[in-house]
Amino acid sequence: MPIFEAVQAGLPVVAPGWSGHMDFLHAPSNSKKNKNKMRPHFANVDFELKNVQDAAVWKGVIQPDSKWAFAKQGSYKMNLRRVYKEYDRFESAAKRLQKHVLKNFSEEQMYKKFADAILPESEVVSDDEIESLFGSLNELQEGVG
């Protein structure tokens, strides 16, 4: 199951602490002292950064000099055991992360962030402006016809 879907489902995640998934694997701390501090809510696997394998190169998408995180086998095994043995603790963290992700990473919010990155809200035409424009066009068309 992809990492984001696991988080949405409230499942504990075991992953290297590198790459795009780091955007959503942190949530605010639940301690009163550090209420606004973002903390990792996953089992962090040690890794090595290496060039991608030749078979993964995809022209224009994944360049030959791109780096991927390769999990260290011992760290991966240790974290799997830790999650298994301390499942209640990791499940609790997963539920907190799930709540944070469902609130802050909804489809609508992500769409808005992507749209704003392409066309800032200050440049977006409002519904009133569109209706005014169509009203003006209709008046012109009626005057011609």
Short mmCIF file of C-alpha atoms in Angstrom, two decimals:
data_model
loop_
_atom_site.label_atom_id
_atom_site.label_comp_id
_atom_site.label_asym_id
_atom_site.label_seq_id
_atom_site.Cartn_x
_atom_site.Cartn_y
_atom_site.Cartn_z
CA MET A 1 0.00 0.00 0.00
CA PRO A 2 1.48 3.40 -0.88
CA ILE A 3 2.61 5.41 2.12
CA PHE A 4 0.00 8.19 1.84
CA GLU A 5 -2.84 5.65 1.67
CA ALA A 6 -1.46 3.84 4.72
CA VAL A 7 -1.44 7.14 6.62
CA GLN A 8 -5.00 7.93 5.50
CA ALA A 9 -6.05 4.50 6.79
CA GLY A 10 -4.36 5.13 10.16
CA LEU A 11 -1.74 2.39 9.75
CA PRO A 12 1.79 2.65 11.18
CA VAL A 13 4.44 3.46 8.58
CA VAL A 14 7.99 2.06 8.36
CA ALA A 15 10.01 4.10 5.85
CA PRO A 16 13.29 5.91 5.23
CA GLY A 17 13.21 9.50 6.44
CA TRP A 18 13.96 10.99 3.04
CA SER A 19 12.00 12.14 -0.01
CA GLY A 20 8.52 13.41 -0.76
CA HIS A 21 6.66 11.44 1.91
CA MET A 22 8.40 13.55 4.55
CA ASP A 23 5.89 16.30 3.66
CA PHE A 24 3.10 14.38 5.40
CA LEU A 25 4.79 12.02 7.90
CA HIS A 26 5.18 14.74 10.54
CA ALA A 27 2.38 16.00 12.77
CA PRO A 28 2.17 18.37 15.73
CA SER A 29 3.41 16.97 19.03
CA ASN A 30 0.72 16.02 21.52
CA SER A 31 2.75 17.17 24.52
CA LYS A 32 1.61 20.40 26.15
CA LYS A 33 5.18 21.71 26.19
CA ASN A 34 5.76 21.28 22.42
CA LYS A 35 2.18 21.63 21.12
CA ASN A 36 3.16 23.31 17.84
CA LYS A 37 6.37 21.38 17.18
CA MET A 38 6.15 18.99 14.23
CA ARG A 39 7.43 15.52 15.06
CA PRO A 40 7.89 12.37 12.98
CA HIS A 41 5.03 9.87 13.33
CA PHE A 42 6.63 6.87 11.64
CA ALA A 43 9.36 4.28 12.21
CA ASN A 44 12.40 5.90 10.60
CA VAL A 45 14.61 3.46 8.67
CA ASP A 46 18.29 4.31 8.13
CA PHE A 47 19.28 4.57 4.48
CA GLU A 48 22.06 5.31 2.00
CA LEU A 49 21.67 7.72 -0.91
CA LYS A 50 22.83 6.11 -4.15
CA ASN A 51 22.25 6.64 -7.86
CA VAL A 52 19.09 5.06 -9.19
CA GLN A 53 19.41 1.72 -10.94
CA ASP A 54 19.70 1.83 -14.73
CA ALA A 55 16.35 0.04 -15.07
CA ALA A 56 14.62 2.91 -13.20
CA VAL A 57 15.91 5.69 -15.48
CA TRP A 58 13.01 7.34 -17.28
CA LYS A 59 13.99 10.09 -19.71
CA GLY A 60 12.67 13.45 -18.56
CA VAL A 61 11.38 12.02 -15.27
CA ILE A 62 14.13 10.07 -13.48
CA GLN A 63 17.60 11.13 -14.58
CA PRO A 64 20.61 8.75 -14.38
CA ASP A 65 22.26 10.98 -11.76
CA SER A 66 19.15 11.04 -9.52
CA LYS A 67 19.60 9.75 -5.99
CA TRP A 68 17.34 7.26 -4.26
CA ALA A 69 17.26 6.26 -0.63
CA PHE A 70 18.14 2.60 -0.23
CA ALA A 71 17.02 1.24 3.14
CA LYS A 72 19.66 -0.41 5.29
CA GLN A 73 18.48 -3.98 5.79
CA GLY A 74 19.36 -4.15 9.50
CA SER A 75 17.56 -0.90 10.29
CA TYR A 76 14.53 -1.97 8.28
CA LYS A 77 14.28 -5.31 10.12
CA MET A 78 14.81 -3.64 13.51
CA ASN A 79 12.04 -1.09 12.83
CA LEU A 80 9.62 -3.78 11.65
CA ARG A 81 10.23 -5.68 14.90
CA ARG A 82 9.86 -2.49 16.94
CA VAL A 83 6.50 -1.66 15.35
CA TYR A 84 5.35 -5.25 15.90
CA LYS A 85 6.42 -5.33 19.56
CA GLU A 86 5.22 -1.80 20.37
CA TYR A 87 2.19 -1.82 18.09
CA ASP A 88 -0.08 0.10 20.47
CA ARG A 89 2.36 3.02 20.64
CA PHE A 90 2.88 3.11 16.86
CA GLU A 91 -0.84 2.72 16.21
CA SER A 92 -1.55 5.66 18.50
CA ALA A 93 0.98 7.80 16.60
CA ALA A 94 -0.52 6.60 13.31
CA LYS A 95 -4.01 7.70 14.42
CA ARG A 96 -2.69 11.17 15.38
CA LEU A 97 -0.95 11.40 12.00
CA GLN A 98 -4.10 10.23 10.22
CA LYS A 99 -6.13 12.99 11.87
CA HIS A 100 -3.52 15.59 10.89
CA VAL A 101 -3.30 14.37 7.27
CA LEU A 102 -7.07 14.15 6.76
CA LYS A 103 -7.40 17.71 8.06
CA ASN A 104 -4.43 19.28 6.25
CA PHE A 105 -3.90 17.22 3.09
CA SER A 106 -7.40 16.82 1.66
CA GLU A 107 -7.84 16.49 -2.09
CA GLU A 108 -9.38 19.98 -2.23
CA GLN A 109 -6.48 21.55 -0.31
CA MET A 110 -3.88 19.85 -2.49
CA TYR A 111 -5.71 20.91 -5.66
CA LYS A 112 -5.76 24.51 -4.40
CA LYS A 113 -2.04 24.41 -3.57
CA PHE A 114 -1.22 23.08 -7.04
CA ALA A 115 -3.48 25.63 -8.73
CA ASP A 116 -2.05 28.49 -6.66
CA ALA A 117 1.48 27.38 -7.57
CA ILE A 118 0.58 27.71 -11.24
CA LEU A 119 -1.70 30.76 -11.01
CA PRO A 120 -1.60 32.72 -7.75
CA GLU A 121 -4.99 33.53 -6.26
CA SER A 122 -4.38 37.24 -6.88
CA GLU A 123 -4.51 36.52 -10.62
CA VAL A 124 -7.63 34.36 -10.51
CA VAL A 125 -10.75 35.93 -11.99
CA SER A 126 -13.71 35.96 -9.59
CA ASP A 127 -17.15 34.57 -10.43
CA ASP A 128 -18.56 38.12 -10.38
CA GLU A 129 -15.95 39.26 -12.92
CA ILE A 130 -16.79 36.32 -15.18
CA GLU A 131 -20.54 37.02 -14.98
CA SER A 132 -19.92 40.71 -15.68
CA LEU A 133 -17.84 39.81 -18.72
CA PHE A 134 -20.52 37.44 -20.06
CA GLY A 135 -23.17 40.08 -19.37
CA SER A 136 -21.19 42.59 -21.42
CA LEU A 137 -20.78 40.06 -24.23
CA ASN A 138 -24.52 39.31 -24.21
CA GLU A 139 -25.31 43.04 -24.42
CA LEU A 140 -22.94 43.40 -27.38
CA GLN A 141 -24.49 40.38 -29.08
CA GLU A 142 -28.04 41.72 -28.57
CA GLY A 143 -26.97 45.10 -29.98
CA VAL A 144 -25.62 43.42 -33.10
CA GLY A 145 -28.55 41.05 -33.62
#
